[in-house]
Every structure is written in C-alpha cells, then in structure tokens.
Tab-separated table of C-alpha atoms and ligand atoms in Angstrom:
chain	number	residue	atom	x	y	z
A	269	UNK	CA	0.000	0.000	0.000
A	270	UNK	CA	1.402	3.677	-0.688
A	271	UNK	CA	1.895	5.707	2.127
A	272	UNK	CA	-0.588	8.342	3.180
A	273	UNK	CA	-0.598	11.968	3.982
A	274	UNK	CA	-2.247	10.916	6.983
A	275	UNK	CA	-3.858	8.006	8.773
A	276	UNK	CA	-8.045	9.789	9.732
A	277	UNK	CA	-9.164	12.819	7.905
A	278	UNK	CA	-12.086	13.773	9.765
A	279	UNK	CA	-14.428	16.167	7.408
A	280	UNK	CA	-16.619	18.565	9.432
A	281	UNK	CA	-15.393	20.271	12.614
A	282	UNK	CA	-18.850	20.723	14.140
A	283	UNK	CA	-19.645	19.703	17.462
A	284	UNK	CA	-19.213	15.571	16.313
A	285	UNK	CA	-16.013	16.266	14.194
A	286	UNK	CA	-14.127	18.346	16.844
A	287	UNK	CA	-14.839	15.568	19.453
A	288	UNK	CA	-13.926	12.479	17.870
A	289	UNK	CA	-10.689	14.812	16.975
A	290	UNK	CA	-10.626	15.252	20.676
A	291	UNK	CA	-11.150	11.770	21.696
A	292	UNK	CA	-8.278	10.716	19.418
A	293	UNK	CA	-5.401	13.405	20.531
A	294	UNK	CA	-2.714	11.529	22.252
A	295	UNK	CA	-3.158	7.944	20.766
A	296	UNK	CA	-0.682	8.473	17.929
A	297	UNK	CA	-2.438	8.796	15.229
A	298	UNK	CA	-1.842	11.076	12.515
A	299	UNK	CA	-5.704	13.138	11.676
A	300	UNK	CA	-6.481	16.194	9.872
A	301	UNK	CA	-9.792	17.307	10.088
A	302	UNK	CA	-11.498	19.550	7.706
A	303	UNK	CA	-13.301	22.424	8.110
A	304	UNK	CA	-15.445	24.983	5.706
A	305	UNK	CA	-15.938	27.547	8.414
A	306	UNK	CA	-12.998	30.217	8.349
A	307	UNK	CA	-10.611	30.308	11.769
A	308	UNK	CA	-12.262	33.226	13.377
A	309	UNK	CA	-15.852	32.315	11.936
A	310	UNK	CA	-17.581	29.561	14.529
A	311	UNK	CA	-18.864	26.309	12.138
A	312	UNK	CA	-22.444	26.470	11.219
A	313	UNK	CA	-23.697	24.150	14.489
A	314	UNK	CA	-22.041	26.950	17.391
A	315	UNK	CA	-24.861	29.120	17.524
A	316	UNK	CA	-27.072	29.929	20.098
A	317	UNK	CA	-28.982	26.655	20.262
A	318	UNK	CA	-29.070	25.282	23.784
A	319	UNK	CA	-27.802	21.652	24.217
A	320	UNK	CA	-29.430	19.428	26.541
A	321	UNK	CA	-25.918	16.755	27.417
A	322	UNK	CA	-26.724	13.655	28.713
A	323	UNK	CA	-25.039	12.654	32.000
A	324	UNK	CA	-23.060	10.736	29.630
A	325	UNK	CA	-22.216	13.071	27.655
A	326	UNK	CA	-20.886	15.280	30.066
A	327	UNK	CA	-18.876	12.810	31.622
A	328	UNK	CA	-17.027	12.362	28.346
A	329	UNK	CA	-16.881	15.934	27.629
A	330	UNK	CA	-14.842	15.825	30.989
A	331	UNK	CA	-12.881	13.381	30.846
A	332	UNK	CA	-11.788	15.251	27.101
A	333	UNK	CA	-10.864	18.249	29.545
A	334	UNK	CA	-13.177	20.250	27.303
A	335	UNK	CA	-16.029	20.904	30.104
A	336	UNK	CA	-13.766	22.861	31.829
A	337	UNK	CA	-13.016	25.419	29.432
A	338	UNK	CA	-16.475	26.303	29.331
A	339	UNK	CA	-16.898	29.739	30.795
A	340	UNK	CA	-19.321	28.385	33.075
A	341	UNK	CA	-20.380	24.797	34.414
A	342	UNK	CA	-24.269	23.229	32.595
A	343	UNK	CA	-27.250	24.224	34.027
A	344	UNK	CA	-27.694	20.579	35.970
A	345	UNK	CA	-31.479	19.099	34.903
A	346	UNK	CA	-32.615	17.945	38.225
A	347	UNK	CA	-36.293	16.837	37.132
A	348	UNK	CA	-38.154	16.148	33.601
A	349	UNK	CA	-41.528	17.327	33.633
A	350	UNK	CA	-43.855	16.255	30.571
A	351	UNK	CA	-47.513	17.547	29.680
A	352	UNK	CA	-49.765	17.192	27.041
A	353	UNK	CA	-52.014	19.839	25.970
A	354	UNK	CA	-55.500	19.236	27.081
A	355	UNK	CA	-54.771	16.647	29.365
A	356	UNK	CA	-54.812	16.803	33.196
A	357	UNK	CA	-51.450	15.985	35.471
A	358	UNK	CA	-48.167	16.139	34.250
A	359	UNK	CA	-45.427	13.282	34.351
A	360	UNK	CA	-42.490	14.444	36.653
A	361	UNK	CA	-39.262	12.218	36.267
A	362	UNK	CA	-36.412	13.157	39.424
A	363	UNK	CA	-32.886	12.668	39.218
A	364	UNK	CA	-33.173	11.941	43.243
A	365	UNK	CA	-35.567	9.115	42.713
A	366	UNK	CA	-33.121	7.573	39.897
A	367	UNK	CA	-30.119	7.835	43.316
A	368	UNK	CA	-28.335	10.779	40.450
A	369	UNK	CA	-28.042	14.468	41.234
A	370	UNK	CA	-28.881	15.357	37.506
A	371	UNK	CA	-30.101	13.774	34.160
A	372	UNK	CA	-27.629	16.022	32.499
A	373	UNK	CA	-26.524	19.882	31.968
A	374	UNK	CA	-27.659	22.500	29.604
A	375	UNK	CA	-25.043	24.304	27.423
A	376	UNK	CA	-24.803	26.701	24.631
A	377	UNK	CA	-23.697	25.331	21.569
A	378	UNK	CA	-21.727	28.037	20.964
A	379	UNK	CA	-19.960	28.309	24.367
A	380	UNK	CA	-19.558	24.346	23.968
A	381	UNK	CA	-17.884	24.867	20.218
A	382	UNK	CA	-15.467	27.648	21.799
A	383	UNK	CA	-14.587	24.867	24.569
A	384	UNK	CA	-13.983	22.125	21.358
A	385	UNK	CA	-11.920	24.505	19.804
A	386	UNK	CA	-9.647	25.989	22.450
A	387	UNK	CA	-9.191	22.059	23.416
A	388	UNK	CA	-8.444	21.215	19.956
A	389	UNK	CA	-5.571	23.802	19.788
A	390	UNK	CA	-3.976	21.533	22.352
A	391	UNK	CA	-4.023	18.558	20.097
A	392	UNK	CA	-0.453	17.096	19.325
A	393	UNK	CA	0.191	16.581	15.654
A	394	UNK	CA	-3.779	17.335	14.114
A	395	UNK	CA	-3.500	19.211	11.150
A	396	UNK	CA	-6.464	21.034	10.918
A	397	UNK	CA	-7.382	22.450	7.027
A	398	UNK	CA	-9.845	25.370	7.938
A	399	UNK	CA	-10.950	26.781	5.510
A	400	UNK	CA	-11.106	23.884	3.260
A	401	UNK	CA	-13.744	22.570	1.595
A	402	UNK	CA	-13.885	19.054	0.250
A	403	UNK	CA	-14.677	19.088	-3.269
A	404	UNK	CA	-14.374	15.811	-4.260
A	405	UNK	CA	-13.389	12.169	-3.136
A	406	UNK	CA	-11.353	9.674	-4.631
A	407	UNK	CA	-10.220	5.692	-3.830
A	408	UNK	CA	-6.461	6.001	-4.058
A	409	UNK	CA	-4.559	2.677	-2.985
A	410	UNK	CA	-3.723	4.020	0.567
A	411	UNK	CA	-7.580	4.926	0.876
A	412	UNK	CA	-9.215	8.149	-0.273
A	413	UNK	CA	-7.756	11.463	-1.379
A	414	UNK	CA	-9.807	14.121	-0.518
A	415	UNK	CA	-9.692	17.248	-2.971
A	416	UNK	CA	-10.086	20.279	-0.832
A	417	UNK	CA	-10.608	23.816	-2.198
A	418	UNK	CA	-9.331	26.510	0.703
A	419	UNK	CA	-7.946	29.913	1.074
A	420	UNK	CA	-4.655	28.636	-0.821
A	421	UNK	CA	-6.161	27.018	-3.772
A	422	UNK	CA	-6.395	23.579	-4.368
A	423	UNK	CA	-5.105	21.110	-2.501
A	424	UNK	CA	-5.637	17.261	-1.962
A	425	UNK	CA	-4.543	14.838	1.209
A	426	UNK	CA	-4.815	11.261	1.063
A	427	UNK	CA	-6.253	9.286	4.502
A	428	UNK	CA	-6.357	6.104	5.558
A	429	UNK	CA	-9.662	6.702	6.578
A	430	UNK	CA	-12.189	8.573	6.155
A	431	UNK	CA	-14.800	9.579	8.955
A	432	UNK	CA	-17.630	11.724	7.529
A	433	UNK	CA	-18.897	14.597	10.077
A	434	UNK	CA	-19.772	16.948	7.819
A	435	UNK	CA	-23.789	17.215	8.758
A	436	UNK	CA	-26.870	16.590	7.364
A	437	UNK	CA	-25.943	17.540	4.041
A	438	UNK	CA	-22.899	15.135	4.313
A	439	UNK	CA	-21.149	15.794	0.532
A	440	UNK	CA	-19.040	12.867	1.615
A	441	UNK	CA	-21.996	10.642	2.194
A	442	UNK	CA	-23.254	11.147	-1.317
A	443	UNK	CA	-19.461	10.861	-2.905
A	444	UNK	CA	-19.556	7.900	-1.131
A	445	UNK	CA	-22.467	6.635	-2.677
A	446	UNK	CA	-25.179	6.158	0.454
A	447	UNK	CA	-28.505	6.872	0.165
A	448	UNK	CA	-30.771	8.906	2.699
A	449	UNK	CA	-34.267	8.021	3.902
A	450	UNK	CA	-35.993	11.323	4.694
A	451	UNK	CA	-38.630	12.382	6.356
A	452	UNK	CA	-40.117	16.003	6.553
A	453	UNK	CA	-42.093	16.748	9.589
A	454	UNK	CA	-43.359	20.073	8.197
A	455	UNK	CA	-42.399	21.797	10.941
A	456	UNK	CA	-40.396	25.048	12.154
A	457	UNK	CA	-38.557	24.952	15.158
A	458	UNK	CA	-37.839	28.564	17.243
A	459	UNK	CA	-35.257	28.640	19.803
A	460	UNK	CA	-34.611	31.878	21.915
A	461	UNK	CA	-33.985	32.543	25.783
A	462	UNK	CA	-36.437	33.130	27.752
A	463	UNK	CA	-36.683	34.494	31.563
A	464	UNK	CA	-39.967	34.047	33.786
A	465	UNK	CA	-40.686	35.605	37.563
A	466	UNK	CA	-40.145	32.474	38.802
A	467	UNK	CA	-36.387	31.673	38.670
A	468	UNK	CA	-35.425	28.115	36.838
A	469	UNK	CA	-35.182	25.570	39.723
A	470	UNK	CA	-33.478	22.542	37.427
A	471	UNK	CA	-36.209	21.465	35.788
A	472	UNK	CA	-36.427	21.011	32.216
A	473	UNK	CA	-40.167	21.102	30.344
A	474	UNK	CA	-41.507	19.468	27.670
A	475	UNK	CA	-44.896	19.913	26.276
A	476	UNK	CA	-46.846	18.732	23.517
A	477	UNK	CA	-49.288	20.678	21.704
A	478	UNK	CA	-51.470	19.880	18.792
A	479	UNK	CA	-49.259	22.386	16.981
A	480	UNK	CA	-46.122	20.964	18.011
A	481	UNK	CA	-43.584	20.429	21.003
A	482	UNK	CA	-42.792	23.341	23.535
A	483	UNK	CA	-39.794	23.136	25.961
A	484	UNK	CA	-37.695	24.800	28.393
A	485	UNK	CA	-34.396	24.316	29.317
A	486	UNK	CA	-32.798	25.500	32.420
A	487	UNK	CA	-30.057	27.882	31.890
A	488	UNK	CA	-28.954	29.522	35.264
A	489	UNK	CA	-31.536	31.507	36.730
A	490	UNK	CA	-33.346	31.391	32.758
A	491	UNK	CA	-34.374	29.233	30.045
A	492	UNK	CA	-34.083	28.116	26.669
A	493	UNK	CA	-37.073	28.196	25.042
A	494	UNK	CA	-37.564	25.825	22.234
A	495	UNK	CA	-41.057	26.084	20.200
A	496	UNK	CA	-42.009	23.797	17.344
A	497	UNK	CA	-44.583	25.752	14.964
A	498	UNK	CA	-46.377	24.394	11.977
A	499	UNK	CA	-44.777	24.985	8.313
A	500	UNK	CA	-47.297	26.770	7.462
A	501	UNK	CA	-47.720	29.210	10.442
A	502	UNK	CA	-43.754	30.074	11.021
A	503	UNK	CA	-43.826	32.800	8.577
A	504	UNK	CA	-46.734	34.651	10.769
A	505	UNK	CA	-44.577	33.633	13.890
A	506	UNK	CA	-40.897	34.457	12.767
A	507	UNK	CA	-42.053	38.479	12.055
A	508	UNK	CA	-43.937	38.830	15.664
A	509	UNK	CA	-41.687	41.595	17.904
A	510	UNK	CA	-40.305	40.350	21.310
A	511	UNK	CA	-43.325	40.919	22.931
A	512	UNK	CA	-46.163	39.217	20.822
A	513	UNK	CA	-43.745	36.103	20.707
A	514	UNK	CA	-43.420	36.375	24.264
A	515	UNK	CA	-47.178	36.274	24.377
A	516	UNK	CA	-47.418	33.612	21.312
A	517	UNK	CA	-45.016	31.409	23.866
A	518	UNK	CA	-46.858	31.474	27.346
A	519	UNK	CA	-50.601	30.501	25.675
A	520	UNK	CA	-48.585	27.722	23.687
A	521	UNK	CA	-46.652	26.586	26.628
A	522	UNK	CA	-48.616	27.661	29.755
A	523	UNK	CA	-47.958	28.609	33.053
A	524	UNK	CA	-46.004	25.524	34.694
A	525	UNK	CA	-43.086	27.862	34.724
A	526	UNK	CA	-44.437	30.782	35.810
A	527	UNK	CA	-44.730	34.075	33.648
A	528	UNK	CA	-42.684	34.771	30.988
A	529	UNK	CA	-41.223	38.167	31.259
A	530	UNK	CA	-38.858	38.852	28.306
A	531	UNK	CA	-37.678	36.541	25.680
A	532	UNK	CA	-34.486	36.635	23.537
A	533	UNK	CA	-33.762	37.009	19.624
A	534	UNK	CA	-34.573	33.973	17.706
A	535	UNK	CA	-33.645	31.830	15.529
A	536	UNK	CA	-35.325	28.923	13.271
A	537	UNK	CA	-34.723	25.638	11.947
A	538	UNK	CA	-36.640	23.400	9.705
A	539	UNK	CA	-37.104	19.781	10.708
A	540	UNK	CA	-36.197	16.542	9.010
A	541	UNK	CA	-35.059	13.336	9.648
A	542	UNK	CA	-32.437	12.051	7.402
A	543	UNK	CA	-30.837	8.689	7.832
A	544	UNK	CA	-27.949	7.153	6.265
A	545	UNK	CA	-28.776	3.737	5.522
A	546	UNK	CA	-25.371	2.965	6.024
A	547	UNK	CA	-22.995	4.391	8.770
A	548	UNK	CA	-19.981	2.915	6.710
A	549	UNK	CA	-18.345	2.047	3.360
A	550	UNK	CA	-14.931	0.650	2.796
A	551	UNK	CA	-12.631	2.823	4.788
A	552	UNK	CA	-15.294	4.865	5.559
A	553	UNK	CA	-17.743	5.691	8.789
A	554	UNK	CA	-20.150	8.532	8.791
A	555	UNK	CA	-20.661	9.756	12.282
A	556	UNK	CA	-23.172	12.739	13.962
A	557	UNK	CA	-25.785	13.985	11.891
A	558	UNK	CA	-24.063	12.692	8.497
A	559	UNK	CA	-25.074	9.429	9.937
A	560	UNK	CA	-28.297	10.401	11.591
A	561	UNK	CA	-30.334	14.070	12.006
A	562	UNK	CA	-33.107	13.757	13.823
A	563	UNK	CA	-35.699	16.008	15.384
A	564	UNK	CA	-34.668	17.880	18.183
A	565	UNK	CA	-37.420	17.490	20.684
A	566	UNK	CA	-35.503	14.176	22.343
A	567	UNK	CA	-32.454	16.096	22.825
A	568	UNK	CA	-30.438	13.295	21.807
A	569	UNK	CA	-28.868	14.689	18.038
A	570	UNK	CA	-25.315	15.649	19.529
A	571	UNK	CA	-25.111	13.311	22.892
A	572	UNK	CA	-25.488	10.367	19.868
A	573	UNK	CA	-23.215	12.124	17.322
A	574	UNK	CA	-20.500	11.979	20.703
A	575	UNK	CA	-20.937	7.879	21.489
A	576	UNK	CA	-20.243	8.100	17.681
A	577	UNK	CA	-17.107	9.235	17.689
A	578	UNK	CA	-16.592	7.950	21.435
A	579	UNK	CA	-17.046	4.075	20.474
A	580	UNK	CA	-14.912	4.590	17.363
A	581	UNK	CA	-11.917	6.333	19.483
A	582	UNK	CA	-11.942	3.093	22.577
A	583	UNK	CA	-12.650	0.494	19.425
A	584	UNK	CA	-9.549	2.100	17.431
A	585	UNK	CA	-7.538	2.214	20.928
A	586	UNK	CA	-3.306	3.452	19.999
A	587	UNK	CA	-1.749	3.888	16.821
A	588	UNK	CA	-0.373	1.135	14.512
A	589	UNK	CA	-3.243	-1.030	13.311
A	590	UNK	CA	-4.855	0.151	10.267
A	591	UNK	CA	-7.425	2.563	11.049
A	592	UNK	CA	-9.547	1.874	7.845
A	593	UNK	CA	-9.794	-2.115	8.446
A	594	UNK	CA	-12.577	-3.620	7.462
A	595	UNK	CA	-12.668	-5.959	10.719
A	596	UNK	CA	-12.477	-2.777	13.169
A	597	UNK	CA	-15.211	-0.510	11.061
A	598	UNK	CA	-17.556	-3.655	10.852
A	599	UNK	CA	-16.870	-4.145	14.702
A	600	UNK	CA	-17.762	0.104	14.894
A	601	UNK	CA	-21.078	-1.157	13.210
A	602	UNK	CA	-22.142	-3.745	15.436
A	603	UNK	CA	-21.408	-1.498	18.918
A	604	UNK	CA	-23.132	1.347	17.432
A	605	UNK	CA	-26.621	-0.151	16.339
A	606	UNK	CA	-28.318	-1.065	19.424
A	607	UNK	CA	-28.209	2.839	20.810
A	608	UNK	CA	-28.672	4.034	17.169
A	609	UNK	CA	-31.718	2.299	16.916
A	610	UNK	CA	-33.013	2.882	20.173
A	611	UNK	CA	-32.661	6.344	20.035
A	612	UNK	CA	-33.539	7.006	16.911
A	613	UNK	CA	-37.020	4.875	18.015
A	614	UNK	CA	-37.034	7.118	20.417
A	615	UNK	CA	-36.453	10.131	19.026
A	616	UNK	CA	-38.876	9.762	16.576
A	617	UNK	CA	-41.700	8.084	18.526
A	618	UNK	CA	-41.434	11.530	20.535
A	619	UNK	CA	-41.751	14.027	17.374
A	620	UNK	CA	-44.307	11.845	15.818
A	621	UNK	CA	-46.280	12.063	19.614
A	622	UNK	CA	-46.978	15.673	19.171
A	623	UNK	CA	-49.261	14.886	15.443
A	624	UNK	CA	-50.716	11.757	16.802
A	625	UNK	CA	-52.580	11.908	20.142
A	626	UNK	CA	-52.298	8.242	20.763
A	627	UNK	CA	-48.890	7.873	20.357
A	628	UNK	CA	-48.263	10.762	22.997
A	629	UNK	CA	-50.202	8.913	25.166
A	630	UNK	CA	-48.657	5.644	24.623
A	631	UNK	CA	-45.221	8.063	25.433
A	632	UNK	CA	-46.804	9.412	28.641
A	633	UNK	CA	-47.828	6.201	29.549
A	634	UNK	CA	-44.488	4.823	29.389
A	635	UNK	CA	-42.846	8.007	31.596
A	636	UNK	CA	-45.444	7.658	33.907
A	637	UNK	CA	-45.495	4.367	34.684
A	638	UNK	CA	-41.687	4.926	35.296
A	639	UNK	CA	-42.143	7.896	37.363
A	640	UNK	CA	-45.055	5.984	39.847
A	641	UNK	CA	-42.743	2.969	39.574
A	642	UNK	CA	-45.506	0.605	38.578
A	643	UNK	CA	-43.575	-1.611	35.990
A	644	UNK	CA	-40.604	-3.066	37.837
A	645	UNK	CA	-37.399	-3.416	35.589
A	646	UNK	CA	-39.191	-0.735	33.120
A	647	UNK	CA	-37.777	2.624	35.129
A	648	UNK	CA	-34.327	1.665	35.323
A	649	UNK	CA	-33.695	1.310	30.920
A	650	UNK	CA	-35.658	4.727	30.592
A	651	UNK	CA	-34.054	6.804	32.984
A	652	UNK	CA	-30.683	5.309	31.688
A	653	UNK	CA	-31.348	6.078	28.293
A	654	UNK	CA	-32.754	9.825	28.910
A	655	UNK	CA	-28.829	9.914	30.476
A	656	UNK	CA	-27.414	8.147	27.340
A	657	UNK	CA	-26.152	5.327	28.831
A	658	UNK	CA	-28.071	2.857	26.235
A	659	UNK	CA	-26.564	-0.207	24.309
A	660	UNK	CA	-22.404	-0.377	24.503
A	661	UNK	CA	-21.253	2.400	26.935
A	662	UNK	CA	-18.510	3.784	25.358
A	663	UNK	CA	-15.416	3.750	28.642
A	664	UNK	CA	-15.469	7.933	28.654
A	665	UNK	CA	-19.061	8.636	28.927
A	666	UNK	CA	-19.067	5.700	32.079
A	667	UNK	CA	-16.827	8.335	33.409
A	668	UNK	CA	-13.322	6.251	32.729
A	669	UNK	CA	-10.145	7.698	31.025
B	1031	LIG	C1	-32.630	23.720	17.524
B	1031	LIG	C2	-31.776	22.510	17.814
B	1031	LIG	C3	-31.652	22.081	19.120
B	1031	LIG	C4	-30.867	20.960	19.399
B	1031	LIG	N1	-30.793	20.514	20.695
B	1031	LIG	C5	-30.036	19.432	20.977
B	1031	LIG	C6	-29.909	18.986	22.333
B	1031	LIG	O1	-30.502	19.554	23.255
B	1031	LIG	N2	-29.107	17.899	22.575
B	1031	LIG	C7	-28.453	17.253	21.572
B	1031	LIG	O2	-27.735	16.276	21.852
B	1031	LIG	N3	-28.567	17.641	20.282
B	1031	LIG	C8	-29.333	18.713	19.973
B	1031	LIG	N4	-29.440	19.145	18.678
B	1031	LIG	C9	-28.721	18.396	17.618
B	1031	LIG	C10	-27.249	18.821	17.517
B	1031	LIG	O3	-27.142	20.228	17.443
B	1031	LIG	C11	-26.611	18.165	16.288
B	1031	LIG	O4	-26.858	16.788	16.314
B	1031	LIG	C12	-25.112	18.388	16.228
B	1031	LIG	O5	-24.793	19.755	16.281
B	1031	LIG	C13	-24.538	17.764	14.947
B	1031	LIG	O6	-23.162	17.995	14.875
B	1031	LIG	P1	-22.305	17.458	13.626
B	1031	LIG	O7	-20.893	17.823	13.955
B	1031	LIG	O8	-22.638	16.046	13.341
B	1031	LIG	O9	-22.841	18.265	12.356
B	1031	LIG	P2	-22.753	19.827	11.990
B	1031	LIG	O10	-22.910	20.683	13.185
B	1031	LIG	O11	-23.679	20.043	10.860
B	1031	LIG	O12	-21.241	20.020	11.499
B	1031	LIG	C14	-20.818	19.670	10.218
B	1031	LIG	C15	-19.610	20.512	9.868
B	1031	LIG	O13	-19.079	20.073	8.616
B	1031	LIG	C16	-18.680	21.200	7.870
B	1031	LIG	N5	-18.761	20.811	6.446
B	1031	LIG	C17	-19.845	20.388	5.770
B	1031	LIG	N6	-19.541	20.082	4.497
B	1031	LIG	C18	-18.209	20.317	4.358
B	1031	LIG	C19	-17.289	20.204	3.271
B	1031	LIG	N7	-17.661	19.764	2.055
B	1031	LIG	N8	-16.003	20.555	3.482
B	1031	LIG	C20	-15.597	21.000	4.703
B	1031	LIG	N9	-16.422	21.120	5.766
B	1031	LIG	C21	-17.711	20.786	5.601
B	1031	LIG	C22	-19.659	22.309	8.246
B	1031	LIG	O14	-19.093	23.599	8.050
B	1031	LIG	C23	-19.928	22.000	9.709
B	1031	LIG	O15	-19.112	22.742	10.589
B	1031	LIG	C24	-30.226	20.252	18.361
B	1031	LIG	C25	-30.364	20.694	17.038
B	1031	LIG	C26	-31.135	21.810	16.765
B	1031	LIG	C27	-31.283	22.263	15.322
C-alpha cells in the first residue's frame, strides 16, 4: 500500500467532528480534520442553540478536559416534567428518585464549540485544514484522497480513513455513494432565551401541543425556550416583535413555569429526519448527523453524534493497526446499532407524539409508569437512556479515562 498523507481525515469540525478529533489526541495517530468555516468564523452548528448533554455526555466531555473550558459549568437538569395539551397531570421524572443528582446539563452550543476549539488547539500533531472545503473524493490505494478547495487554492490529502462529520448535508456521504431516507415533519422549530418571575429551579419542560412540542431548558436563573410551529404558520410567527412572541409562547406553553417576562432574539430551523442507511463504506464511517439528524425534541442529536465518535476512538484504541480495516469498522457497526436504533425509536416516537394523540399517550404512559414505579425493571432502561447510557457504553461517557 502507498503511504498516506495521513492516517483519519475527519471532514466537518462541528460539534461531532471536533470531538472524535478530541477523543483521538494523544493515541498516535496522525488526523487532519477539515473544516469549511474560516478560523475566526464559529462552524455552522455553534450558535445559540441550547444543548441538553446527557449525563453521559458530560462525563465524556470531561474526561476530554473540554467541560472545563467552558466559561461556566451546565445548568444541571434535576427533574423532567412532561404535559400534554389538554390533558390533566403532568409526568415528573427526578434525578433523586433515579439515586443521580442530575439527568444532564444544559449548554450553549456556541460556548460548547469555543470549549472544542480551544481544546483542539492543544491537540499534538492534528493538522487542521480550515478553511477547506472538500470538493471531491477519490479511492487512491492508501484509501481516499480528498480534494479540498481553501484559502490557498487547491489542494488534496490522502487518509487512511475517512470519517464523515460533515452534517446533514454530508457531501461525503453522497461521494460515497449512500442513500438517505428522509422524512419532513413540516415543521419550524424557534429557539430563543427566555426568563420568567419564577427563577429556573433545574427542571427542564416538555410539552406537547397539537401544533407541536414546547420546551424549556434550564439555563442559570433562565431558560431556553424551544417552540415547534407548523410549516405553514412560522412565517406569521418568525415576524412577531419580542413581545407578541413572548405572548405567542406562554398561551402555547402555559404557566407551569411561571410568567414569561422577556424573551431573547430567535432563531429557526426546519425539521427533518435524514438517515444514512449505512454508517460505513470501505474505509469509511459517517458519524453525527451525516449518519443520523433527527428532530430535536428528544435532545439526543449531539449526545449520539459523541458515542459516535466515542465508540470509534476506545474500538480504534493506539496507533499502529490500520485505522480503515474492514474488521475494526464492521466491529464500529455492530457497537453502534443497538443505541442508534433505540434512540432514533425514540427520538422519533417523541416528534411523531406531538401529530398523533395516541402515540403521545402511549409516550406518557411509558414516563409515567416509570415515574409511579408501577412496571418493575421498566424505570431503570428509561431513565438510563434519557442519560445516554443505552446499548455499549462507550469507557469515557461511564466516566473512565
Ligand atoms: C434547535 C436545535 C436544538 C438541538 N438541541 C439538541 C440537544 O438539546 N441535545 C443534543 O444532543 N442535540 C441537539 N441538537 C442536535 C445537535 O445540534 C446536532 O446533532 C449536532 O450539532 C450535529 O453535529 P455534527 O458535527 O454532526 O454536524 P454539523 O454541526 O452540521 O457540522 C458539520 C460541519 O461540517 C462542515 N462541512 C460540511 N460540508 C463540508 C465540506 N464539504 N467541506 C468541509 N467542511 C464541511 C460544516 O461547516 C460543519 O461545521 C439540536 C439541534 C437543533 C437544530
């Protein structure tokens, strides 16, 4: 085999990208990861969407010394509280009752991509191409050569491997030849901050309306407030002012959480589901929302995209192998279906709820039996997955280095 510029080029240094280039720093590997988004310009996915981590998640994050270049610690989510419009009682989940201080943390993606990046300025020996866009992708003998297009002209490296974080859009996933199944749920989704006279206390809301799902995340003393709005009504409800969406906001989501006072600028994103329906090709993965974008309301889109990259990191273990064997990427398959299908079930099951009042009740049904303990053996696999420990825990997010 010819030699290689370099063993992993990682395309896409969003939130997935940046911590699988994380998870691999120190292990001797030699990875360049590609990025579109100019060095002072944050990627697309740092913006002011507010993540929900997993306990997992966070675990990792730490354990990746990225947490603690955040310029403050996630807003812990001490309770889950669920409602469905028109229906009495409310389904309250506590991270006492599952013997856990917290579910998980809130962040800002953006303060979380600023944390990535100052940790992957530490990396040893990752060459990271930024701004560089990959143009085009060819088998080679040692792998793939990637043709980039950057600030210097054109340039190509050749990779061992080839991990594909480069989003929903993935170009590699299309140069690669996999096909997509899609789904369009018609919907708009607003996210802004929001603060109400009664100070967040930990707990993080979900609600679902007829019109779609409503929820608040705790973030310090605030929220972030999430809104799901028909297709066809966003355009009335992106040009309200502050204070008619403020309005719009409390008669969609109620008063659980008190008043609202004042909410934030938004901004809007259209939801799909696009699947991969395959996660590799010969020395190949896709990974994050390459591999899988789903809808938001589960909160699970990122804290996936990082057992992604997680699994592949412990599975890859030091330098020397080959990276792009087809033993070790058909091994990545096997530990990463159970959680990808379970949380994509999941996931889906939950944005689907909202349209179809039976299946929110089958959902509510579920979390409430778990929250009155009625089904024993039934709380334990919920609560565990709503803190991303489903299927093969990846060694980081268990807390391990
Ligand atoms: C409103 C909203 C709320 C969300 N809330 C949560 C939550 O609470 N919890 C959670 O876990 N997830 C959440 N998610 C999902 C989460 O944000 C995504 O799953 C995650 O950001 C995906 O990261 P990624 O790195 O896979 O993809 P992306 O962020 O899309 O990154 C891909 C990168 O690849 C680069 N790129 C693309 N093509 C090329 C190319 N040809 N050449 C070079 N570079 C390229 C892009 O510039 C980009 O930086 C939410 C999503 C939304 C929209």
């Amino acid at each position: 085999m010819n030699a290689a510029d370099v063993d992993i080029a990682i395309l896409g240094g969003g939130l997935v990208g940046s911590s699988l280039a994380c998870a691999l720093d120190g292990r001797g590997w030699r990875v360049a990861m590609v990025e579109g988004a100019a060095p002072r310009h944050s990627p697309p996915g740092f913006d002011d969407r507010r993540l929900a981590l997993a306990a997992a998640s966070l675990n990792a994050l730490q354990a990746l010394a990225v947490l603690p270049r955040l310029p403050e610690p996630p807003s812990p989510i001490r309770r889950i509280h669920v409602s469905r419009e028109g229906d009495f009682g409310a389904v309250r989940l506590e991270a006492g009752d599952a013997g856990v201080e917290a579910f998980g943390g809130v962040v800002r993606a953006q303060a979380l991509g600023a944390a990535l990046e100052s940790r992957l300025a530490d990396c040893e020996g990752l060459q990271m191409l930024r701004p560089c866009r990959m143009v085009g992708l060819e088998a080679s003998e040692a792998g793939w050569t990637l043709r980039l297009e950057g600030g210097d002209g054109p340039r190509s490296v050749s990779a061992r491997l080839v991990v594909a974080a480069d989003g929903t859009r993935s170009f590699a996933r299309d140069a690669l030849g996999i096909g997509t199944e899609e789904h369009d749920y018609h919907q708009v989704l607003f996210v802004c901050s929001a603060s109400t006279d009664r100070p967040a206390d930990g707990t993080a809301f979900e609600r679902f309306t007829a019109q779609g799902p409503v929820a608040l995340l705790p973030m310090g003393r605030d929220y972030g407030a999430i809104c799901g709005v028909a297709e066809a009504d966003a355009p009335r409800v992106a040009a309200m002012d502050e204070d008619a969406y403020r309005d719009y906001l409390q008669q969609r989501f109620g008063w659980r959480a008190g008043r609202l006072l004042r909410v934030g600028s938004r901004s809007a994103y259209p939801l799909a589901r696009v699947l991969a329906r395959a996660v590799s090709a010969p020395r190949a993965l896709l990974m994050g929302n390459a591999a899988q974008t789903i809808h938001p309301i589960g909160a699970q889109g990122f804290n996936l995209g990082l057992r992604d990259a997680l699994t592949f990191a412990e599975l890859l273990g030091e330098g020397g192998a080959d990276p792009g064997d087809a033993a070790l990427l058909a091994a990545y398959v096997d530990a990463r279906r159970e959680d990808r299908e379970r949380t994509l079930a999941f996931s889906d099951g939950l944005a689907r709820a909202t349209a179809n009042p039976s299946a929110t009740m089958h959902v509510l049904r579920s979390l409430g039996l778990l929250a009155l303990g009625h089904v024993p053996g039934l709380g334990a696999p919920l609560v565990s997955g709503a803190m991303g420990f489903r299927g093969r825990v990846p060694r980081l997010s268990r807390g391990a280095t």
